[in-house]
Amino acid sequence: MVAERAEQAGLVDAVDDPGDPARYSREGYARIRALSRELGALRRRLDQPLPELVADVERTMRLDVEALARPGGVGRAHLDAFADVVGEYAETVPTATLLSLLDYLATADHAEDGLAPGEVEVAADRVQVLTAHSAKGLEWRVVAVPHLVTDTFPGKRRSSSWLKTVAELPAALRGDAADLPELALRGDEDRKLVTEVLADHERHFAERHAEEERRLCYVALTRSEHCLLVSGHWWNSTSAKPKGPSEFLTELADVLAETDGLGTLEHWAPAPGPEESNPLVGRSRSAVWPVDPLGDRRKAVDEGARLVLDALATRAETRRAQTRQAETRQAETGGDRPVASEAERSVSAASAVPDGAPDTAPGAEPGEDEDPDGWITDTDVLLAERARHRDGAADIDLPGTLSVSQLVELADEPEALARRLRRPLPFPPNAGMRRGTAFHGWLERRFAGDRLLDLDDLPGSADLEAHEEGDRDFEALREAFERSPWAARTPHDVEVPFSTDIDGVTVRGRMDAVFADPDGGWTVVDWKTGAVPPDERMPALSVQLAAYRLAWAGLSGAPLERVRAAFHYVRSGRTVHPVD
């Protein structure tokens, strides 16, 4: 009998109802209940659109804060890349649900080796683990290439040619057909000759795979600037039979043996005997959860904390004794009772809590606090942040990747950008952005463009002028554009995504339209649905166009001086060229 899905219990059910608190440590029980509240709050918000739900999960589980805490903004870039995947899936599948998204991700992991990997940036302050494909074009001081073992590197072919594998396309239909072995059949061969030709065709595919693996190994071995470590093994964690070195590792060992000073063969283990079994299969490991963050330092830290608490208690007792003596002398002289200072009251209050007393509210079960939704904690964090902001500006490291709108904000309001980077918050509803989205969608259809917009590149996101008229003047915007000189021109390309490096920072964005000029140059135009800003703001806003010029020069190969850029303010029919 198959149980209904609703009747199947899982880990989430155990988290929701962990049972008797006495079965857990105090800290472990508190973490379980905190996770249960987070998951419960997210389940109540599952009716959101998928992109908003993913962003909600980021905020609730504080993944965004953890990513921003990493230097260089690498974690944030990966979260943004995943958000792009979710947004594209939600736009492509109108009936998308959370379960269908999970099925899509599982299928991508199973059938396509996962989603496309994000861009890797070399970081000198951490150990980076990545595939040889992802490492292409990068260098590190020290590189380790493990697993040069049989059927791993070079890898065993997962499938044969299209003649024996249904999932493979015929060679002639593939985009890389020019590089694939050709099936030399004319149509008049007998059965024996056909069999020989097919076997030869399959052998050529195997040779091509071996050549690709050798090229990939060359990429892996040439990533180091100073030191290269290469290794293999006889036993892995699951195999019943030994693996042994691959031909790549054997060839490297032969080169080291023949060449002096090139490298050192540190250790070459002998082959296991025929009766030997895998020593890793029966080995088990145990661990304590939750993990103590202090580890072996726990005893020393506890001792230090005890000494501090004892010192505070002694100090508080000394002050209380001094206060009583002062009160006695004051009473003997007939004076007023002295008032304890704020510091004395604070120390007395702190020392009044006995050592080991619970910090929960009366009547609350162990692990539960008087702030189950975290409102008090969040309020304390916000007040502390405001206090730090009032005390002075803090240094904020720019992430390695910026959007064009962030680049404009960096030039126009760097303090606002710093606050946003320190604590990312969702943007408030923006009528100007909604109007810009609708207008750009109409322009895209008018120019027969077919590209989809990313959430971070919504039209109007870099337009800092917001109007409150709403969408009722949309028709007026369309009529105003039809009266402009741009309506009679056909763009070379529209909604052009780009990624370019500016002074070591990767800037990403999307150009509204690119026009080919009669003199052989180019003009990048950004449509603006707001009002023309004052002249004093134009230098900062023109940073957007400067980034567009650099991006199109890189994409088209045209000299920078041949690329122009302009804002066209649709409402007023005015085109502004703040960048020459």
Short mmCIF file of C-alpha atoms in Angstrom, two decimals, residues 62-555:
data_model
loop_
_atom_site.label_atom_id
_atom_site.label_comp_id
_atom_site.label_asym_id
_atom_site.label_seq_id
_atom_site.Cartn_x
_atom_site.Cartn_y
_atom_site.Cartn_z
CA ARG A 62 19.67 35.78 6.11
CA LEU A 63 21.47 34.40 3.08
CA ASP A 64 21.80 37.93 1.70
CA VAL A 65 23.58 39.13 4.84
CA GLU A 66 25.89 36.11 4.82
CA ALA A 67 26.73 36.69 1.15
CA LEU A 68 27.43 40.38 1.67
CA ALA A 69 29.72 39.52 4.59
CA ARG A 70 32.03 37.68 2.20
CA PRO A 71 34.74 39.89 0.69
CA GLY A 72 34.40 40.80 -2.95
CA GLY A 73 30.65 40.21 -3.17
CA VAL A 74 31.17 36.72 -4.65
CA GLY A 75 28.29 35.17 -2.74
CA ARG A 76 25.93 37.96 -3.80
CA ALA A 77 26.81 37.34 -7.45
CA HIS A 78 25.83 33.67 -7.12
CA LEU A 79 22.55 34.54 -5.42
CA ASP A 80 21.80 37.03 -8.20
CA ALA A 81 22.59 34.40 -10.82
CA PHE A 82 20.17 31.95 -9.17
CA ALA A 83 17.51 34.69 -8.97
CA ASP A 84 17.97 35.25 -12.72
CA VAL A 85 17.35 31.55 -13.35
CA VAL A 86 14.18 31.61 -11.26
CA GLY A 87 12.96 34.80 -12.97
CA GLU A 88 13.57 33.34 -16.43
CA TYR A 89 11.77 30.13 -15.48
CA ALA A 90 8.78 32.03 -14.10
CA GLU A 91 8.53 34.09 -17.31
CA THR A 92 8.89 31.05 -19.57
CA VAL A 93 6.38 28.87 -17.68
CA PRO A 94 3.22 30.92 -16.94
CA THR A 95 1.83 28.17 -14.65
CA ALA A 96 5.08 27.79 -12.70
CA THR A 97 4.78 26.60 -9.10
CA LEU A 98 7.33 25.91 -6.39
CA LEU A 99 7.09 22.16 -6.96
CA SER A 100 7.57 22.54 -10.71
CA LEU A 101 10.61 24.76 -10.09
CA LEU A 102 12.13 22.11 -7.81
CA ASP A 103 11.46 19.45 -10.46
CA TYR A 104 13.13 21.70 -13.04
CA LEU A 105 16.22 22.15 -10.86
CA ALA A 106 16.39 18.42 -10.12
CA THR A 107 16.13 17.63 -13.84
CA ALA A 108 18.86 20.13 -14.66
CA ASP A 109 21.10 18.54 -12.01
CA HIS A 110 20.41 15.02 -13.24
CA ALA A 111 20.34 15.44 -17.02
CA GLU A 112 22.53 18.50 -17.63
CA ASP A 113 25.06 18.36 -14.77
CA GLY A 114 23.36 21.30 -13.09
CA LEU A 115 22.87 24.90 -14.14
CA ALA A 116 25.52 26.86 -15.96
CA PRO A 117 28.28 27.80 -13.48
CA GLY A 118 28.69 31.42 -12.53
CA GLU A 119 31.73 33.51 -13.30
CA VAL A 120 34.74 32.69 -11.12
CA GLU A 121 37.01 35.42 -9.83
CA VAL A 122 40.43 34.59 -8.43
CA ALA A 123 40.65 35.32 -4.70
CA ALA A 124 43.96 35.19 -2.88
CA ASP A 125 42.43 34.96 0.60
CA ARG A 126 40.58 31.65 0.28
CA VAL A 127 40.76 28.12 -1.09
CA GLN A 128 38.65 27.88 -4.25
CA VAL A 129 37.26 24.54 -5.46
CA LEU A 130 36.10 24.45 -9.08
CA THR A 131 36.14 22.35 -12.23
CA ALA A 132 38.85 22.48 -14.84
CA HIS A 133 36.33 23.97 -17.29
CA SER A 134 35.61 26.87 -14.90
CA ALA A 135 39.32 27.45 -14.29
CA LYS A 136 40.08 28.19 -17.93
CA GLY A 137 41.79 31.56 -18.30
CA LEU A 138 42.51 31.95 -14.55
CA GLU A 139 45.68 31.55 -12.48
CA TRP A 140 46.52 30.91 -8.81
CA ARG A 141 49.80 30.77 -6.95
CA VAL A 142 49.19 27.17 -5.88
CA VAL A 143 46.96 24.72 -7.76
CA ALA A 144 46.07 21.15 -6.76
CA VAL A 145 44.66 18.72 -9.36
CA PRO A 146 43.35 15.57 -7.61
CA HIS A 147 41.66 12.44 -8.94
CA LEU A 148 43.95 11.63 -11.87
CA VAL A 149 42.69 8.05 -11.70
CA THR A 150 41.25 5.55 -14.14
CA ASP A 151 37.79 6.44 -15.52
CA THR A 152 37.80 9.74 -13.61
CA PHE A 153 40.37 11.95 -15.35
CA PRO A 154 40.36 11.18 -18.22
CA GLY A 155 36.70 10.48 -17.65
CA LYS A 156 34.90 7.46 -18.94
CA ARG A 157 32.61 8.26 -21.83
CA ARG A 158 29.04 8.58 -20.59
CA SER A 159 27.50 7.83 -23.98
CA SER A 160 28.45 6.53 -27.39
CA SER A 161 27.94 8.31 -30.66
CA TRP A 162 24.48 9.10 -31.97
CA LEU A 163 24.36 5.70 -33.68
CA LYS A 164 24.07 3.92 -30.32
CA THR A 165 22.54 6.54 -28.02
CA VAL A 166 19.01 7.81 -28.54
CA ALA A 167 19.64 11.07 -26.64
CA GLU A 168 22.49 12.10 -28.99
CA LEU A 169 21.79 14.21 -32.07
CA PRO A 170 23.11 12.99 -35.43
CA ALA A 171 26.49 14.57 -36.09
CA ALA A 172 25.27 16.43 -39.17
CA LEU A 173 22.58 18.24 -37.16
CA ARG A 174 24.87 19.51 -34.40
CA GLY A 175 26.28 23.02 -34.25
CA ASP A 176 29.82 21.62 -34.07
CA ALA A 177 29.31 19.27 -37.03
CA ALA A 178 32.45 20.58 -38.75
CA ASP A 179 34.60 19.26 -35.88
CA LEU A 180 32.90 15.85 -35.60
CA PRO A 181 33.90 12.59 -37.36
CA GLU A 182 32.08 12.10 -40.63
CA LEU A 183 30.06 8.97 -41.32
CA ALA A 184 31.52 7.78 -44.64
CA LEU A 185 28.55 5.88 -46.07
CA ARG A 186 27.53 6.27 -49.71
CA GLY A 187 24.48 3.99 -49.66
CA ASP A 188 25.73 1.10 -51.83
CA GLU A 189 27.74 -0.78 -49.18
CA ASP A 190 26.99 -4.33 -48.12
CA ARG A 191 26.24 -5.28 -44.53
CA LYS A 192 29.85 -6.16 -43.67
CA LEU A 193 31.19 -2.87 -44.96
CA VAL A 194 28.44 -0.91 -43.16
CA THR A 195 29.39 -2.64 -39.89
CA GLU A 196 33.06 -1.77 -40.41
CA VAL A 197 32.27 1.87 -41.21
CA LEU A 198 30.04 2.20 -38.13
CA ALA A 199 32.74 0.68 -35.89
CA ASP A 200 35.31 3.06 -37.39
CA HIS A 201 32.93 5.99 -36.82
CA GLU A 202 32.50 5.00 -33.16
CA ARG A 203 36.28 4.68 -32.75
CA HIS A 204 36.76 8.20 -34.11
CA PHE A 205 34.28 9.53 -31.52
CA ALA A 206 36.24 7.76 -28.76
CA GLU A 207 39.50 9.29 -30.04
CA ARG A 208 37.88 12.72 -30.13
CA HIS A 209 36.71 12.32 -26.52
CA ALA A 210 40.21 11.28 -25.43
CA GLU A 211 41.70 14.32 -27.18
CA GLU A 212 39.21 16.66 -25.45
CA GLU A 213 40.08 15.14 -22.05
CA ARG A 214 43.78 15.65 -22.73
CA ARG A 215 43.18 19.29 -23.63
CA LEU A 216 41.17 19.74 -20.45
CA CYS A 217 44.00 18.21 -18.42
CA TYR A 218 46.41 20.67 -20.05
CA VAL A 219 44.13 23.52 -18.91
CA ALA A 220 44.09 22.18 -15.33
CA LEU A 221 47.88 21.71 -15.18
CA THR A 222 48.69 25.20 -16.50
CA ARG A 223 46.66 27.22 -13.99
CA SER A 224 49.45 27.57 -11.40
CA GLU A 225 51.92 30.43 -11.17
CA HIS A 226 54.28 28.88 -8.64
CA CYS A 227 53.35 25.41 -7.39
CA LEU A 228 51.38 22.52 -8.93
CA LEU A 229 50.22 19.52 -6.87
CA VAL A 230 48.90 16.45 -8.71
CA SER A 231 47.56 13.29 -7.10
CA GLY A 232 45.61 10.08 -7.63
CA HIS A 233 44.42 7.19 -5.49
CA TRP A 234 43.78 3.49 -5.47
CA TRP A 235 40.68 3.58 -3.29
CA ASN A 236 37.78 6.02 -3.15
CA SER A 237 35.03 6.12 -0.54
CA THR A 238 32.67 3.65 -2.29
CA SER A 239 34.43 1.42 -4.84
CA ALA A 240 34.89 -2.29 -4.22
CA LYS A 241 37.79 -2.52 -6.69
CA PRO A 242 40.89 -0.31 -6.75
CA LYS A 243 41.02 2.51 -9.30
CA GLY A 244 44.70 3.21 -9.87
CA PRO A 245 46.53 6.02 -11.71
CA SER A 246 45.24 7.20 -15.05
CA GLU A 247 47.43 7.56 -18.11
CA PHE A 248 47.79 11.28 -17.35
CA LEU A 249 49.28 10.65 -13.90
CA THR A 250 51.52 7.88 -15.22
CA GLU A 251 52.85 10.13 -17.99
CA LEU A 252 53.56 12.91 -15.47
CA ALA A 253 55.45 10.44 -13.25
CA ASP A 254 57.54 9.33 -16.25
CA VAL A 255 58.40 12.94 -17.10
CA LEU A 256 59.50 13.63 -13.51
CA ALA A 257 61.67 10.51 -13.52
CA GLU A 258 63.39 11.55 -16.77
CA THR A 259 63.85 15.27 -15.99
CA ASP A 260 65.93 16.61 -13.11
CA GLY A 261 64.72 19.69 -11.23
CA LEU A 262 61.29 19.78 -12.85
CA GLY A 263 59.42 18.43 -9.83
CA THR A 264 59.31 15.83 -7.09
CA LEU A 265 57.51 12.49 -6.97
CA GLU A 266 56.51 12.62 -3.32
CA HIS A 267 54.91 9.19 -2.96
CA TRP A 268 53.73 6.38 -5.23
CA ALA A 269 51.73 3.76 -3.34
CA PRO A 270 52.04 0.15 -4.53
CA ALA A 271 49.04 -1.52 -6.10
CA PRO A 272 46.75 -3.34 -3.63
CA GLY A 273 46.85 -7.11 -3.63
CA PRO A 274 44.01 -9.17 -5.14
CA GLU A 275 42.66 -10.06 -1.69
CA GLU A 276 42.73 -6.53 -0.26
CA SER A 277 39.42 -4.75 0.35
CA ASN A 278 38.64 -1.04 0.40
CA PRO A 279 39.70 0.26 3.83
CA LEU A 280 37.45 3.32 3.46
CA VAL A 281 34.15 1.44 3.07
CA GLY A 282 33.94 0.17 6.66
CA ARG A 283 35.25 3.34 8.23
CA SER A 284 32.59 5.48 9.94
CA ARG A 285 32.71 8.99 11.32
CA SER A 286 30.62 10.61 14.06
CA ALA A 287 30.00 14.22 14.99
CA VAL A 288 28.00 16.25 17.50
CA TRP A 289 25.20 18.52 16.27
CA PRO A 290 24.82 21.40 16.64
CA VAL A 291 28.54 22.02 16.25
CA ASP A 292 30.16 23.96 19.07
CA PRO A 293 31.66 27.05 17.35
CA LEU A 294 34.35 27.28 20.02
CA GLY A 295 35.46 23.66 19.70
CA ASP A 296 38.57 22.91 21.77
CA ARG A 297 38.60 26.53 22.99
CA ARG A 298 35.36 26.04 24.94
CA LYS A 299 37.04 25.35 28.29
CA ALA A 300 39.37 28.35 28.08
CA VAL A 301 36.59 30.71 26.95
CA ASP A 302 34.27 29.52 29.73
CA GLU A 303 37.04 30.08 32.26
CA GLY A 304 37.67 33.59 30.91
CA ALA A 305 33.96 34.40 31.06
CA ARG A 306 33.77 33.14 34.65
CA LEU A 307 36.68 35.38 35.67
CA VAL A 308 35.03 38.40 34.06
CA LEU A 309 31.70 37.69 35.78
CA ASP A 310 33.48 37.22 39.13
CA ALA A 311 35.29 40.53 38.66
CA LEU A 312 32.01 42.30 37.81
CA ALA A 313 30.32 40.76 40.84
CA THR A 314 33.20 41.81 43.11
CA ARG A 315 33.15 45.32 41.69
CA ALA A 316 29.38 45.57 42.12
CA GLU A 317 29.60 44.32 45.71
CA THR A 318 32.34 46.87 46.45
CA ARG A 319 30.20 49.69 45.08
CA ARG A 320 27.16 48.53 47.03
CA ALA A 321 29.24 48.48 50.20
CA GLN A 322 30.51 52.00 49.44
CA THR A 323 26.94 53.15 48.83
CA ARG A 324 25.76 51.67 52.15
CA GLN A 325 28.64 53.37 53.98
CA ALA A 326 27.76 56.68 52.33
CA GLU A 327 24.10 56.26 53.25
CA THR A 328 25.06 55.49 56.86
CA ARG A 329 27.26 58.57 57.10
CA GLN A 330 24.55 60.68 55.47
CA ALA A 331 21.96 59.39 57.92
CA GLU A 332 24.25 60.07 60.89
CA THR A 333 24.73 63.64 59.69
CA GLY A 334 21.02 64.08 58.89
CA GLY A 335 21.52 64.65 55.11
CA ASP A 336 19.58 63.35 52.14
CA ARG A 337 20.09 59.86 50.77
CA PRO A 338 22.56 59.84 47.91
CA VAL A 339 21.37 58.62 44.55
CA ALA A 340 23.31 55.82 42.83
CA SER A 341 24.82 56.67 39.49
CA GLU A 342 23.54 55.17 36.25
CA ALA A 343 26.71 53.05 35.89
CA GLU A 344 26.29 51.71 39.44
CA ARG A 345 22.67 50.78 38.81
CA SER A 346 23.64 49.01 35.55
CA VAL A 347 26.40 46.99 37.22
CA SER A 348 24.15 46.12 40.15
CA ALA A 349 21.40 44.99 37.83
CA ALA A 350 23.81 42.85 35.81
CA SER A 351 25.29 41.19 38.88
CA ALA A 352 21.86 40.56 40.36
CA VAL A 353 21.27 37.74 37.85
CA PRO A 354 22.64 34.54 39.42
CA ASP A 355 25.16 32.51 37.46
CA GLY A 356 23.43 29.89 35.27
CA ALA A 357 19.96 31.46 35.58
CA PRO A 358 17.78 31.03 32.45
CA ASP A 359 17.41 34.04 30.20
CA THR A 360 13.87 33.20 29.14
CA ALA A 361 10.69 34.80 30.29
CA PRO A 362 8.82 33.25 33.25
CA GLY A 363 6.58 30.44 32.13
CA ALA A 364 8.29 30.01 28.75
CA GLU A 365 9.53 26.57 27.83
CA PRO A 366 13.30 26.07 27.49
CA GLY A 367 14.68 27.47 24.24
CA GLU A 368 11.70 29.85 23.80
CA ASP A 369 12.24 33.55 24.35
CA GLU A 370 9.82 36.37 24.88
CA ASP A 371 10.40 37.58 21.33
CA PRO A 372 9.32 34.61 19.14
CA ASP A 373 9.02 36.68 15.94
CA GLY A 374 12.31 38.49 16.44
CA TRP A 375 10.77 41.99 16.54
CA ILE A 376 12.79 43.11 19.56
CA THR A 377 16.04 41.79 18.05
CA ASP A 378 15.36 43.46 14.69
CA THR A 379 14.49 46.72 16.42
CA ASP A 380 17.69 46.65 18.46
CA VAL A 381 19.72 46.03 15.29
CA LEU A 382 18.03 48.91 13.45
CA LEU A 383 18.53 51.30 16.37
CA ALA A 384 22.19 50.29 16.65
CA GLU A 385 22.66 50.81 12.93
CA ARG A 386 21.07 54.25 13.11
CA ALA A 387 23.34 55.12 16.02
CA ARG A 388 26.40 54.04 14.04
CA HIS A 389 25.21 56.07 11.07
CA ARG A 390 24.79 59.18 13.22
CA ASP A 391 28.18 58.67 14.83
CA GLY A 392 29.92 58.80 11.46
CA ALA A 393 30.16 57.21 8.07
CA ALA A 394 31.50 53.66 7.91
CA ASP A 395 33.78 52.40 5.16
CA ILE A 396 31.94 50.10 2.75
CA ASP A 397 33.83 47.93 0.27
CA LEU A 398 32.34 48.07 -3.21
CA PRO A 399 31.34 44.63 -4.50
CA GLY A 400 33.13 43.25 -7.52
CA THR A 401 29.95 43.56 -9.59
CA LEU A 402 27.75 46.65 -9.97
CA SER A 403 24.68 47.36 -12.04
CA VAL A 404 24.53 50.51 -14.15
CA SER A 405 21.96 52.03 -11.79
CA GLN A 406 24.35 51.43 -8.86
CA LEU A 407 27.13 53.09 -10.87
CA VAL A 408 24.93 56.15 -11.36
CA GLU A 409 24.06 56.18 -7.66
CA LEU A 410 27.76 55.94 -6.82
CA ALA A 411 28.35 59.14 -8.77
CA ASP A 412 25.19 60.92 -7.60
CA GLU A 413 24.57 59.76 -4.00
CA PRO A 414 27.46 57.59 -2.74
CA GLU A 415 26.18 57.72 0.86
CA ALA A 416 22.82 56.29 -0.21
CA LEU A 417 24.56 53.52 -2.14
CA ALA A 418 26.72 52.73 0.91
CA ARG A 419 23.63 52.42 3.10
CA ARG A 420 21.97 50.18 0.54
CA LEU A 421 25.03 47.95 0.29
CA ARG A 422 25.33 47.77 4.08
CA ARG A 423 21.70 46.77 4.49
CA PRO A 424 19.88 45.80 1.25
CA LEU A 425 16.18 46.57 1.32
CA PRO A 426 13.49 46.06 -1.32
CA PHE A 427 12.66 49.12 -3.40
CA PRO A 428 9.34 50.83 -2.67
CA PRO A 429 6.64 50.78 -5.35
CA ASN A 430 7.73 53.13 -8.11
CA ALA A 431 5.16 54.51 -10.53
CA GLY A 432 7.92 55.73 -12.81
CA MET A 433 9.40 52.24 -13.07
CA ARG A 434 6.00 50.72 -13.86
CA ARG A 435 5.38 53.32 -16.52
CA GLY A 436 8.86 52.82 -17.94
CA THR A 437 8.36 49.05 -18.06
CA ALA A 438 5.11 49.39 -20.00
CA PHE A 439 6.58 51.96 -22.38
CA HIS A 440 9.72 49.93 -23.07
CA GLY A 441 7.60 46.84 -23.65
CA TRP A 442 5.65 48.76 -26.27
CA LEU A 443 8.87 49.99 -27.88
CA GLU A 444 10.25 46.45 -27.90
CA ARG A 445 7.19 45.24 -29.80
CA ARG A 446 7.33 48.24 -32.10
CA PHE A 447 10.96 47.58 -33.00
CA ALA A 448 10.26 43.81 -33.23
CA GLY A 449 12.65 43.06 -30.39
CA ASP A 450 12.31 39.68 -28.73
CA ARG A 451 14.57 39.84 -25.70
CA LEU A 452 13.31 39.33 -22.17
CA LEU A 453 14.16 41.80 -19.42
CA ASP A 454 15.99 40.87 -16.25
CA LEU A 455 14.50 41.97 -12.95
CA ASP A 456 17.57 44.09 -12.13
CA ASP A 457 17.53 45.72 -15.57
CA LEU A 458 13.91 46.84 -15.69
CA PRO A 459 13.50 49.93 -17.85
CA GLY A 460 13.52 53.00 -15.68
CA SER A 461 15.65 51.41 -12.95
CA ALA A 462 18.39 53.94 -13.70
CA ASP A 463 15.89 56.74 -14.21
CA LEU A 464 15.91 58.53 -10.86
CA GLU A 465 13.04 60.85 -11.72
CA ALA A 466 9.70 59.37 -10.59
CA HIS A 467 6.34 60.90 -11.47
CA GLU A 468 3.09 60.37 -9.67
CA GLU A 469 0.74 60.55 -12.63
CA GLY A 470 0.66 56.75 -12.76
CA ASP A 471 0.00 54.90 -15.96
CA ARG A 472 -2.85 57.06 -17.24
CA ASP A 473 -0.55 59.10 -19.47
CA PHE A 474 0.84 56.04 -21.26
CA GLU A 475 -0.95 56.98 -24.47
CA ALA A 476 0.52 60.46 -24.26
CA LEU A 477 4.00 58.94 -24.06
CA ARG A 478 3.37 56.85 -27.15
CA GLU A 479 2.13 59.82 -29.10
CA ALA A 480 5.11 61.90 -27.98
CA PHE A 481 7.53 59.22 -29.15
CA GLU A 482 5.85 58.98 -32.56
CA ARG A 483 6.50 62.73 -33.00
CA SER A 484 10.21 62.33 -32.19
CA PRO A 485 12.91 61.86 -34.88
CA TRP A 486 13.74 58.44 -33.40
CA ALA A 487 10.38 57.04 -34.50
CA ALA A 488 11.49 57.19 -38.15
CA ARG A 489 14.74 55.28 -37.52
CA THR A 490 15.27 51.54 -37.23
CA PRO A 491 17.62 50.45 -34.45
CA HIS A 492 20.48 48.08 -35.13
CA ASP A 493 19.70 46.27 -31.88
CA VAL A 494 17.46 46.72 -28.84
CA GLU A 495 17.64 45.64 -25.19
CA VAL A 496 21.32 44.67 -25.49
CA PRO A 497 22.70 43.02 -22.32
CA PHE A 498 26.34 43.62 -21.50
CA SER A 499 29.03 43.00 -18.91
CA THR A 500 32.18 45.10 -18.97
CA ASP A 501 35.10 45.75 -16.63
CA ILE A 502 35.71 49.32 -15.45
CA ASP A 503 38.73 49.84 -13.21
CA GLY A 504 38.55 46.27 -11.92
CA VAL A 505 34.79 46.35 -11.26
CA THR A 506 32.39 44.33 -13.43
CA VAL A 507 29.48 46.51 -14.56
CA ARG A 508 26.36 44.82 -15.92
CA GLY A 509 23.38 46.41 -17.59
CA ARG A 510 21.19 46.57 -20.66
CA MET A 511 21.18 49.19 -23.41
CA ASP A 512 17.74 50.28 -24.62
CA ALA A 513 18.60 50.77 -28.29
CA VAL A 514 21.65 51.07 -30.56
CA PHE A 515 21.40 52.97 -33.87
CA ALA A 516 23.88 52.82 -36.76
CA ASP A 517 24.75 56.37 -37.89
CA PRO A 518 25.29 57.39 -41.53
CA ASP A 519 28.94 58.27 -40.86
CA GLY A 520 29.72 54.71 -39.77
CA GLY A 521 29.49 55.42 -36.05
CA TRP A 522 26.98 54.30 -33.46
CA THR A 523 24.54 56.01 -31.10
CA VAL A 524 23.32 54.30 -27.94
CA VAL A 525 19.99 55.76 -26.79
CA ASP A 526 18.42 55.39 -23.36
CA TRP A 527 14.70 56.14 -23.26
CA LYS A 528 13.56 58.25 -20.30
CA THR A 529 9.90 58.61 -19.38
CA GLY A 530 10.52 61.18 -16.62
CA ALA A 531 11.20 64.88 -16.76
CA VAL A 532 14.49 66.40 -17.87
CA PRO A 533 16.65 66.74 -14.71
CA PRO A 534 18.41 69.99 -13.78
CA ASP A 535 21.84 70.67 -15.28
CA GLU A 536 23.68 70.14 -11.99
CA ARG A 537 22.58 66.49 -11.90
CA MET A 538 23.53 65.74 -15.49
CA PRO A 539 27.24 64.91 -14.83
CA ALA A 540 26.28 62.12 -12.44
CA LEU A 541 23.47 60.78 -14.63
CA SER A 542 25.72 60.78 -17.69
CA VAL A 543 27.84 58.08 -16.03
CA GLN A 544 25.17 55.69 -17.33
CA LEU A 545 25.87 56.73 -20.91
CA ALA A 546 29.63 56.54 -20.38
CA ALA A 547 29.23 52.90 -19.32
CA TYR A 548 27.06 52.25 -22.41
CA ARG A 549 29.75 53.71 -24.71
CA LEU A 550 32.44 51.50 -23.20
CA ALA A 551 30.17 48.45 -23.40
CA TRP A 552 29.16 48.92 -27.04
CA ALA A 553 32.73 49.70 -28.07
CA GLY A 554 33.74 46.39 -26.55
CA LEU A 555 30.84 44.44 -28.08
#
